[in-house]
Tab-separated table of C-alpha atoms and ligand atoms in Angstrom:
chain	number	residue	atom	x	y	z
A	300	MET	CA	219.502	147.778	177.000
A	301	VAL	CA	217.518	150.980	176.832
A	302	ASN	CA	218.253	153.162	173.822
A	303	VAL	CA	217.075	156.468	175.233
A	304	GLN	CA	217.735	158.610	172.167
A	305	TYR	CA	215.661	156.198	170.114
A	306	ILE	CA	212.866	156.196	172.715
A	307	ARG	CA	212.821	159.988	172.900
A	308	GLN	CA	211.884	160.192	169.230
A	309	ASP	CA	208.546	158.611	170.128
A	310	PHE	CA	207.691	161.534	172.444
A	311	PRO	CA	207.253	164.704	170.362
A	312	ILE	CA	206.754	166.887	173.440
A	313	LEU	CA	210.344	166.216	174.521
A	314	GLY	CA	211.521	168.172	171.497
A	315	THR	CA	209.702	171.348	172.566
A	316	THR	CA	211.128	174.384	174.353
A	317	VAL	CA	209.985	176.264	177.453
A	318	TYR	CA	210.984	179.939	177.790
A	319	GLY	CA	213.483	179.319	175.005
A	320	HIS	CA	215.131	176.357	176.753
A	321	PRO	CA	214.815	172.713	175.711
A	322	LEU	CA	212.165	171.096	177.915
A	323	VAL	CA	213.640	168.992	180.723
A	324	TYR	CA	210.626	167.079	181.946
A	325	LEU	CA	211.237	165.678	185.424
A	326	ASP	CA	207.681	165.414	186.691
A	327	ASN	CA	206.988	161.829	185.714
A	328	GLY	CA	205.769	160.903	189.184
A	329	ALA	CA	202.817	163.208	188.541
A	330	THR	CA	202.207	162.058	184.976
A	331	THR	CA	204.263	160.751	182.082
A	332	GLN	CA	204.389	162.029	178.525
A	333	LYS	CA	202.751	159.925	175.823
A	334	PRO	CA	204.479	158.209	172.923
A	335	ARG	CA	203.126	158.587	169.371
A	336	GLN	CA	201.987	154.956	169.444
A	337	VAL	CA	199.574	155.699	172.303
A	338	VAL	CA	198.245	158.943	170.819
A	339	GLU	CA	197.798	157.285	167.411
A	340	ALA	CA	195.919	154.367	168.977
A	341	ILE	CA	193.415	156.840	170.430
A	342	THR	CA	192.976	158.640	167.112
A	343	ASN	CA	192.720	155.391	165.170
A	344	GLN	CA	190.074	153.991	167.401
A	345	TYR	CA	187.913	157.092	167.146
A	346	TYR	CA	188.455	157.259	163.364
A	347	THR	CA	187.930	153.592	162.568
A	348	THR	CA	186.382	151.425	165.264
A	349	ASN	CA	184.458	153.635	167.657
A	350	ALA	CA	181.246	152.208	169.114
A	351	ASN	CA	179.903	151.583	172.572
A	352	VAL	CA	181.008	148.237	173.946
A	353	HIS	CA	179.092	145.185	175.146
A	354	ARG	CA	175.651	146.363	174.088
A	355	GLY	CA	175.614	146.039	170.340
A	356	VAL	CA	175.248	143.253	167.815
A	357	HIS	CA	176.603	145.453	165.069
A	358	HIS	CA	180.090	145.035	163.699
A	359	LEU	CA	181.717	148.112	165.217
A	360	SER	CA	180.368	147.406	168.673
A	361	MET	CA	181.715	143.881	168.547
A	362	VAL	CA	185.130	145.078	167.370
A	363	ALA	CA	185.226	147.683	170.157
A	364	THR	CA	184.198	145.031	172.701
A	365	ASP	CA	186.922	142.669	171.486
A	366	MET	CA	189.462	145.460	171.790
A	367	LEU	CA	188.369	146.204	175.356
A	368	GLU	CA	188.646	142.570	176.377
A	369	GLN	CA	191.986	142.231	174.595
A	370	SER	CA	193.221	145.248	176.583
A	371	ARG	CA	192.070	143.579	179.784
A	372	GLU	CA	194.095	140.525	178.814
A	373	THR	CA	197.152	142.719	178.142
A	374	VAL	CA	196.818	144.210	181.641
A	375	ARG	CA	196.409	140.730	183.116
A	376	GLN	CA	199.625	139.573	181.522
A	377	PHE	CA	201.447	142.755	182.484
A	378	ILE	CA	200.827	142.353	186.212
A	379	HIS	CA	200.639	138.536	186.005
A	380	ALA	CA	197.117	138.178	187.345
A	381	GLY	CA	195.592	134.712	187.184
A	382	SER	CA	192.459	135.714	185.293
A	383	ALA	CA	191.233	138.646	183.191
A	384	SER	CA	188.056	138.647	185.294
A	385	GLU	CA	190.218	139.918	188.174
A	386	ILE	CA	191.082	143.088	186.222
A	387	VAL	CA	188.631	145.952	186.793
A	388	PHE	CA	189.035	149.096	184.706
A	389	THR	CA	188.717	152.262	186.773
A	390	ARG	CA	189.604	155.925	186.294
A	391	GLY	CA	192.888	155.406	188.102
A	392	THR	CA	194.508	154.587	191.417
A	393	THR	CA	192.277	156.999	193.323
A	394	GLU	CA	189.089	155.426	192.064
A	395	SER	CA	190.472	151.920	192.622
A	396	ILE	CA	191.221	152.666	196.273
A	397	ASN	CA	187.853	154.363	196.747
A	398	LEU	CA	186.188	151.299	195.255
A	399	VAL	CA	187.863	148.963	197.738
A	400	ALA	CA	187.349	151.354	200.662
A	401	SER	CA	183.654	151.670	199.889
A	402	SER	CA	182.819	148.053	199.004
A	403	PHE	CA	185.139	146.429	201.544
A	404	CYS	CA	184.008	148.613	204.436
A	405	GLN	CA	180.351	148.128	203.541
A	406	GLN	CA	180.671	144.356	203.550
A	407	GLU	CA	183.531	143.461	205.843
A	408	MET	CA	183.874	146.179	208.476
A	409	ARG	CA	181.873	147.301	211.469
A	410	GLY	CA	182.361	150.315	213.763
A	411	GLY	CA	185.639	149.927	215.669
A	412	ASP	CA	187.259	147.686	213.020
A	413	GLU	CA	190.709	148.772	211.911
A	414	VAL	CA	192.570	149.459	208.686
A	415	ILE	CA	196.365	149.841	208.665
A	416	ILE	CA	197.991	152.358	206.326
A	417	SER	CA	201.437	153.996	206.498
A	418	THR	CA	202.901	157.428	207.169
A	419	MET	CA	204.058	157.734	203.572
A	420	GLU	CA	200.683	157.300	201.860
A	421	HIS	CA	199.340	159.573	199.146
A	422	HIS	CA	196.121	161.331	200.189
A	423	SER	CA	194.232	158.931	197.937
A	424	ASN	CA	195.201	156.124	200.307
A	425	ILE	CA	194.323	158.132	203.418
A	426	VAL	CA	191.165	160.114	202.809
A	427	PRO	CA	188.989	157.230	201.488
A	428	TRP	CA	189.598	155.466	204.814
A	429	GLN	CA	188.882	158.647	206.751
A	430	LEU	CA	185.541	158.940	204.939
A	431	GLN	CA	184.779	155.406	206.079
A	432	ALA	CA	185.895	156.347	209.583
A	433	GLN	CA	183.304	159.154	209.524
A	434	ARG	CA	180.589	157.014	207.966
A	435	LYS	CA	181.105	153.691	209.703
A	436	GLY	CA	183.327	154.445	212.652
A	437	ILE	CA	186.272	152.382	211.419
A	438	VAL	CA	189.683	153.195	212.910
A	439	VAL	CA	192.705	154.148	210.790
A	440	LYS	CA	196.087	153.030	212.187
A	441	VAL	CA	199.384	154.229	210.760
A	442	ILE	CA	202.748	152.448	210.356
A	443	PRO	CA	205.517	154.837	211.441
A	444	ILE	CA	208.725	155.413	209.455
A	445	THR	CA	212.373	156.133	210.193
A	446	ASP	CA	213.861	159.568	209.487
A	447	ASP	CA	215.214	158.017	206.262
A	448	GLY	CA	211.712	157.138	205.158
A	449	ILE	CA	211.741	153.396	205.786
A	450	LEU	CA	208.759	151.599	207.293
A	451	LEU	CA	209.269	150.395	210.868
A	452	MET	CA	208.299	146.776	210.349
A	453	ASP	CA	208.350	145.880	214.058
A	454	GLU	CA	205.883	148.660	214.733
A	455	TYR	CA	203.786	147.430	211.828
A	456	GLU	CA	203.465	143.985	213.390
A	457	LYS	CA	202.422	145.533	216.680
A	458	LEU	CA	199.482	147.324	215.054
A	459	PHE	CA	197.528	144.115	214.425
A	460	THR	CA	194.607	143.349	216.718
A	461	PRO	CA	191.612	141.052	216.277
A	462	LYS	CA	189.823	144.095	214.846
A	463	THR	CA	192.295	144.587	211.979
A	464	LYS	CA	190.425	143.937	208.736
A	465	LEU	CA	192.637	145.366	205.987
A	466	VAL	CA	196.139	146.692	205.295
A	467	SER	CA	196.511	149.312	202.549
A	468	VAL	CA	200.005	150.572	201.707
A	469	THR	CA	201.940	151.996	198.824
A	470	HIS	CA	204.482	149.887	196.952
A	471	VAL	CA	206.747	152.868	196.235
A	472	SER	CA	206.518	156.261	197.950
A	473	ASN	CA	205.798	159.125	195.559
A	474	VAL	CA	207.814	161.456	197.813
A	475	LEU	CA	210.631	159.414	199.323
A	476	GLY	CA	211.125	156.867	196.581
A	477	THR	CA	211.175	154.150	199.235
A	478	VAL	CA	210.443	150.724	197.760
A	479	ASN	CA	208.449	149.091	200.523
A	480	PRO	CA	208.932	145.407	201.343
A	481	VAL	CA	205.446	144.558	200.177
A	482	SER	CA	205.923	140.767	200.099
A	483	ASN	CA	206.821	140.884	203.735
A	484	ILE	CA	203.989	143.295	204.530
A	485	ILE	CA	201.541	140.947	202.829
A	486	ARG	CA	202.949	137.816	204.475
A	487	ILE	CA	202.642	139.348	207.941
A	488	ALA	CA	199.082	140.511	207.249
A	489	HIS	CA	198.116	137.085	205.911
A	490	ASP	CA	199.558	135.480	209.046
A	491	HIS	CA	196.907	137.524	210.857
A	492	GLY	CA	194.241	136.528	208.334
A	493	VAL	CA	194.109	140.088	206.959
A	494	PRO	CA	194.007	140.969	203.230
A	495	VAL	CA	196.214	143.671	201.678
A	496	LEU	CA	195.656	146.409	199.102
A	497	ILE	CA	198.801	147.691	197.408
A	498	ASP	CA	198.898	151.131	195.778
A	499	GLY	CA	201.057	150.508	192.715
A	500	ALA	CA	200.815	154.013	191.231
A	501	GLN	CA	204.584	154.546	191.543
A	502	SER	CA	205.733	150.947	191.015
A	503	VAL	CA	203.952	149.643	187.913
A	504	PRO	CA	205.607	152.220	185.597
A	505	HIS	CA	209.091	151.448	186.890
A	506	MET	CA	209.541	147.774	187.771
A	507	PRO	CA	208.169	144.320	186.941
A	508	VAL	CA	205.158	143.527	189.117
A	509	ASP	CA	203.721	140.080	189.694
A	510	VAL	CA	200.591	140.249	191.805
A	511	GLN	CA	200.540	136.476	192.254
A	512	VAL	CA	204.129	136.278	193.476
A	513	LEU	CA	203.389	139.161	195.834
A	514	ASP	CA	200.162	137.429	196.839
A	515	ALA	CA	198.431	140.835	196.918
A	516	ASP	CA	194.688	140.696	197.499
A	517	PHE	CA	194.175	144.007	195.709
A	518	TYR	CA	196.634	145.980	193.596
A	519	CYS	CA	195.978	149.182	191.683
A	520	PHE	CA	197.644	151.659	189.353
A	521	SER	CA	196.966	154.606	187.029
A	522	GLY	CA	197.416	154.500	183.261
A	523	HIS	CA	198.647	158.068	182.951
A	524	LYS	CA	201.764	157.349	185.033
A	525	VAL	CA	202.749	154.540	182.671
A	526	TYR	CA	202.656	156.457	179.363
A	527	ALA	CA	198.913	155.925	178.806
A	528	PRO	CA	196.224	158.623	178.845
A	529	THR	CA	194.434	160.023	181.864
A	530	GLY	CA	191.084	158.612	182.932
A	531	ILE	CA	192.009	154.938	182.799
A	532	GLY	CA	193.419	152.779	185.555
A	533	VAL	CA	193.209	149.346	187.039
A	534	LEU	CA	192.083	147.554	190.130
A	535	TYR	CA	193.293	143.984	190.411
A	536	GLY	CA	191.477	141.919	193.006
A	537	LYS	CA	191.656	138.246	193.823
A	538	ARG	CA	188.518	136.599	192.484
A	539	GLU	CA	187.497	135.405	195.964
A	540	TRP	CA	187.486	139.015	197.192
A	541	LEU	CA	185.861	140.599	194.163
A	542	ASP	CA	183.153	137.942	194.230
A	543	ARG	CA	182.492	138.638	197.874
A	544	LEU	CA	182.344	142.429	197.726
A	545	PRO	CA	179.222	144.393	196.752
A	546	PRO	CA	179.198	146.700	193.689
A	547	TYR	CA	180.711	150.153	194.053
A	548	GLN	CA	178.612	152.152	191.616
A	549	ALA	CA	175.341	151.193	189.988
A	550	GLY	CA	174.074	151.614	186.440
A	551	GLY	CA	174.337	149.963	183.049
A	552	GLU	CA	176.535	146.929	182.458
A	553	MET	CA	177.038	146.028	186.126
A	554	ILE	CA	173.642	144.312	186.293
A	555	GLY	CA	172.359	140.839	185.465
A	556	THR	CA	168.635	141.580	185.335
A	557	VAL	CA	166.711	144.581	186.631
A	558	SER	CA	163.111	144.905	187.731
A	559	PHE	CA	161.615	147.474	190.068
A	560	GLU	CA	161.442	144.794	192.720
A	561	HIS	CA	164.837	143.169	192.364
A	562	THR	CA	168.180	143.526	190.582
A	563	THR	CA	170.906	140.949	190.135
A	564	PHE	CA	174.501	141.808	189.382
A	565	ASN	CA	176.725	140.922	186.472
A	566	GLN	CA	179.683	138.546	186.663
A	567	LEU	CA	183.227	139.749	187.296
A	568	PRO	CA	184.693	142.147	186.405
A	569	TYR	CA	181.591	143.901	185.013
A	570	LYS	CA	179.955	144.031	188.441
A	571	PHE	CA	182.435	146.824	189.203
A	572	GLU	CA	182.243	148.616	185.846
A	573	ALA	CA	178.988	150.566	185.909
A	574	GLY	CA	178.253	152.698	182.853
A	575	THR	CA	180.114	153.026	179.582
A	576	PRO	CA	183.743	152.226	180.318
A	577	ASN	CA	186.648	154.250	179.001
A	578	TYR	CA	187.188	151.695	176.253
A	579	VAL	CA	189.414	153.969	174.153
A	580	GLY	CA	191.522	154.630	177.247
A	581	ALA	CA	191.749	150.890	177.818
A	582	THR	CA	193.038	150.355	174.262
A	583	ALA	CA	195.584	153.122	174.750
A	584	LEU	CA	196.640	151.646	178.093
A	585	ALA	CA	197.254	148.297	176.418
A	586	VAL	CA	199.332	150.010	173.733
A	587	ALA	CA	201.346	151.792	176.434
A	588	LEU	CA	201.937	148.513	178.284
A	589	ASP	CA	203.013	146.845	175.025
A	590	TYR	CA	205.339	149.788	174.491
A	591	VAL	CA	207.115	149.426	177.852
A	592	ASN	CA	207.071	145.651	177.515
A	593	GLN	CA	208.981	145.942	174.264
A	594	ILE	CA	211.699	147.867	176.067
A	595	GLY	CA	211.425	145.378	178.938
A	596	MET	CA	210.418	146.251	182.500
A	597	GLU	CA	213.685	144.842	183.846
A	598	ASN	CA	215.629	147.045	181.437
A	599	ILE	CA	213.540	150.041	182.456
A	600	ALA	CA	214.143	149.301	186.141
A	601	ALA	CA	217.883	148.952	185.568
A	602	TYR	CA	218.105	152.096	183.468
A	603	GLU	CA	216.061	154.265	185.808
A	604	SER	CA	217.933	152.886	188.782
A	605	SER	CA	221.284	153.876	187.373
A	606	LEU	CA	219.920	157.288	186.366
A	607	THR	CA	218.575	157.796	189.897
A	608	GLN	CA	221.883	156.728	191.455
A	609	TYR	CA	223.668	159.151	189.148
A	610	ALA	CA	221.262	161.940	190.096
A	611	LEU	CA	221.636	161.197	193.811
A	612	GLY	CA	225.415	161.303	193.437
A	613	GLN	CA	225.397	164.607	191.564
A	614	MET	CA	222.714	166.272	193.643
A	615	SER	CA	224.233	165.313	196.973
A	616	GLN	CA	227.258	167.503	196.092
A	617	ILE	CA	225.129	170.636	195.868
A	618	PRO	CA	225.942	172.820	198.901
A	619	GLY	CA	223.070	173.029	201.385
A	620	ILE	CA	220.939	170.345	199.705
A	621	ARG	CA	218.743	168.065	201.792
A	622	ILE	CA	217.536	164.911	200.049
A	623	PHE	CA	214.610	163.038	201.573
A	624	GLY	CA	214.162	159.284	201.620
A	625	PRO	CA	216.655	156.417	201.555
A	626	THR	CA	219.943	157.581	200.070
A	627	SER	CA	222.261	154.866	201.300
A	628	PRO	CA	223.434	152.446	198.599
A	629	SER	CA	223.648	149.764	201.301
A	630	LEU	CA	219.979	150.024	202.115
A	631	THR	CA	219.272	146.428	201.152
A	632	SER	CA	221.671	145.204	203.817
A	633	GLN	CA	219.546	147.009	206.404
A	634	VAL	CA	216.437	145.300	205.153
A	635	ASP	CA	215.495	141.871	206.321
A	636	LYS	CA	216.240	139.373	203.512
A	637	ASP	CA	212.686	138.104	203.546
A	638	SER	CA	211.402	141.542	202.896
A	639	ILE	CA	212.887	141.702	199.415
A	640	ASP	CA	210.204	140.662	197.008
A	641	LYS	CA	211.010	137.963	194.529
A	642	SER	CA	209.541	140.266	191.916
A	643	GLN	CA	212.056	142.886	192.987
A	644	LEU	CA	215.097	140.636	193.105
A	645	SER	CA	216.274	141.616	189.677
A	646	ILE	CA	215.867	145.222	190.674
A	647	VAL	CA	217.764	144.730	193.885
A	648	ASN	CA	220.451	143.022	191.832
A	649	CYS	CA	220.676	146.040	189.622
A	650	LYS	CA	220.919	148.150	192.784
A	651	LEU	CA	217.556	149.847	192.783
A	652	HIS	CA	217.115	150.716	196.414
A	653	ARG	CA	214.551	153.338	195.725
A	654	GLY	CA	212.143	154.429	193.052
A	655	SER	CA	213.114	157.075	190.544
A	656	VAL	CA	211.859	159.953	192.668
A	657	ILE	CA	214.102	162.470	194.444
A	658	SER	CA	212.570	164.988	196.841
A	659	PHE	CA	214.835	167.763	198.042
A	660	LEU	CA	215.224	171.227	199.519
A	661	VAL	CA	218.184	173.592	199.218
A	662	GLY	CA	219.210	175.769	202.171
A	663	ASN	CA	216.185	177.710	203.258
A	664	ILE	CA	215.035	178.527	199.747
A	665	HIS	CA	211.298	177.997	199.514
A	666	HIS	CA	210.437	175.076	197.248
A	667	LEU	CA	207.936	177.184	195.288
A	668	ASP	CA	210.527	179.870	194.574
A	669	MET	CA	213.094	177.361	193.375
A	670	GLY	CA	210.510	175.438	191.325
A	671	THR	CA	209.357	178.638	189.628
A	672	LEU	CA	212.913	179.664	188.759
A	673	LEU	CA	213.821	176.188	187.504
A	674	ASP	CA	210.770	176.378	185.264
A	675	ARG	CA	212.221	179.543	183.723
A	676	LEU	CA	215.176	177.389	182.690
A	677	GLY	CA	212.840	174.861	181.059
A	678	ILE	CA	213.126	172.379	183.930
A	679	ALA	CA	209.799	170.930	185.069
A	680	VAL	CA	209.877	169.592	188.635
A	681	ARG	CA	207.022	169.303	191.099
A	682	THR	CA	206.791	171.456	194.205
A	683	GLY	CA	204.600	171.211	197.286
A	684	HIS	CA	203.381	168.486	199.587
A	685	HIS	CA	202.878	165.941	196.784
A	686	CYS	CA	199.467	164.958	198.192
A	687	ALA	CA	201.220	163.572	201.250
A	688	GLU	CA	200.667	166.184	203.940
A	689	PRO	CA	200.897	163.754	206.876
A	690	LEU	CA	204.328	162.692	205.580
A	691	MET	CA	205.362	166.342	205.380
A	692	HIS	CA	204.299	166.750	209.025
A	693	ARG	CA	206.388	163.710	209.943
A	694	LEU	CA	209.405	165.205	208.166
A	695	GLY	CA	208.743	168.586	209.780
A	696	ILE	CA	208.521	170.439	206.473
A	697	GLU	CA	205.854	172.149	204.386
A	698	GLY	CA	206.868	170.747	201.049
A	699	THR	CA	209.774	169.819	198.790
A	700	LEU	CA	210.901	169.987	195.218
A	701	ARG	CA	210.637	166.640	193.511
A	702	ALA	CA	212.444	165.387	190.415
A	703	SER	CA	211.035	162.138	189.093
A	704	PHE	CA	212.379	160.220	186.123
A	705	GLY	CA	210.915	158.187	183.288
A	706	ILE	CA	212.325	156.011	180.514
A	707	TYR	CA	213.194	158.983	178.308
A	708	ASN	CA	215.246	160.979	180.821
A	709	THR	CA	218.996	161.266	180.386
A	710	ARG	CA	222.115	162.048	182.389
A	711	GLU	CA	222.363	165.307	180.440
A	712	GLU	CA	218.966	166.248	181.847
A	713	VAL	CA	220.150	165.396	185.360
A	714	ASP	CA	223.171	167.635	184.710
A	715	ALA	CA	220.822	170.409	183.559
A	716	LEU	CA	218.841	170.012	186.774
A	717	VAL	CA	221.968	170.122	188.928
A	718	SER	CA	223.337	173.216	187.238
A	719	GLY	CA	219.858	174.785	187.334
A	720	ILE	CA	219.632	174.206	191.089
A	721	LYS	CA	223.100	175.701	191.606
A	722	ARG	CA	222.250	178.700	189.472
A	723	VAL	CA	219.000	179.333	191.311
A	724	ALA	CA	220.678	178.802	194.712
A	725	ASN	CA	223.293	181.416	193.805
A	726	MET	CA	220.527	183.951	193.218
A	727	PHE	CA	219.489	183.752	196.891
B	233	PLP	N1	199.120	156.869	194.971
B	233	PLP	C1	200.349	157.326	194.697
B	233	PLP	C2	201.526	156.701	195.384
B	233	PLP	C3	200.523	158.345	193.776
B	233	PLP	O1	201.748	158.800	193.501
B	233	PLP	C4	199.386	158.902	193.152
B	233	PLP	C5	199.529	160.040	192.205
B	233	PLP	O2	200.471	160.784	192.252
B	233	PLP	C6	198.132	158.381	193.460
B	233	PLP	C7	198.037	157.372	194.373
B	233	PLP	C8	196.895	158.912	192.812
B	233	PLP	O3	196.901	158.613	191.452
B	233	PLP	P1	195.752	159.170	190.497
B	233	PLP	O4	195.680	160.644	190.747
B	233	PLP	O5	196.237	158.825	189.130
B	233	PLP	O6	194.499	158.473	190.854
């Protein structure tokens, strides 16, 4: 069970007011607020154990190094990777995808080779491939979606050719909330001998993830969306792939030996961690993962699912509202049984058919106008294209409002959103 009132006490910002109204923070898809435990871990490390990692024989450096490696182990356990050497610390999802795009394309792709992405990708899973298209002449192919925001799996299968070298798709859409059938996506790709990168930015904070059960070749996420600070994130890669790929950036720590004639590279994961890593961020990420683990990822999934269902129910009664993404509670019956991940079974059982993200428009009120007026009521929602312009084109819109929930949101806050929307709509 999730005791939300108890959890909320850990997040001082939730007790603040905006324009005289209690803050209703519904922009968790963009970034989450931080619990005291995470903020205190950052302060403590700087006050008591700060030193650069890996390079020192002195006490503090060794303590800091141990903490970094312990954090790596915490991440490993959290996403159920086989080895801590498969966990690369990055700045976040964007850097993780850029790393794979750069190293994978350099090593594995030639002009004319193809990467498959989907219509619902965040720009950070589109533009890195387009850069490679410009630089190396690779071809980007796109899985289409239904009007409800569900991947067309038959069309996906048809995209494979002998030139397909990689599939890169999001686990959960940051706009539609669609939970993609990633096990199935991966199985189909593997049947074609093609590896898969999964963007877990919107899944890791909200549901249990097991990269080995999924059989993902690469999986990435951002710390700041899972109650950790900005500037720290993760790339998981199967050892066989990480071993095979060349370094992404060059500098200290990623080397074995350096001479002016020849340089060798460090073992995994350090080969991909050039320069001083964000070791304090890594500690704070581990504290954040411990924090959500204590609540239980299954409990979080169940709680957020029921909150999202409640919100969908309440919001769908607002006159003139248009909600994007899968709204049908019977969605799972439309989805091929195989396509439900084992790691998602518990979530399916607790009726999570979509992530805790609701994008919407009301009548012909511009999303920016409504977002600005909701803000005046203390309600923080995101407006715009959500870094998914191609998806907006597919939906035939410029942008939406987006409410996205975290572990501290309540039904009362959903009610505040609904009455805020009605109040703003009445002003037009
Ligand atoms: N992918 C998805 C699905 C996202 O929602 C986001 C951020 O909103 C990103 C990638 C990029 O994450 P970051 O900006 O933390 O690198």
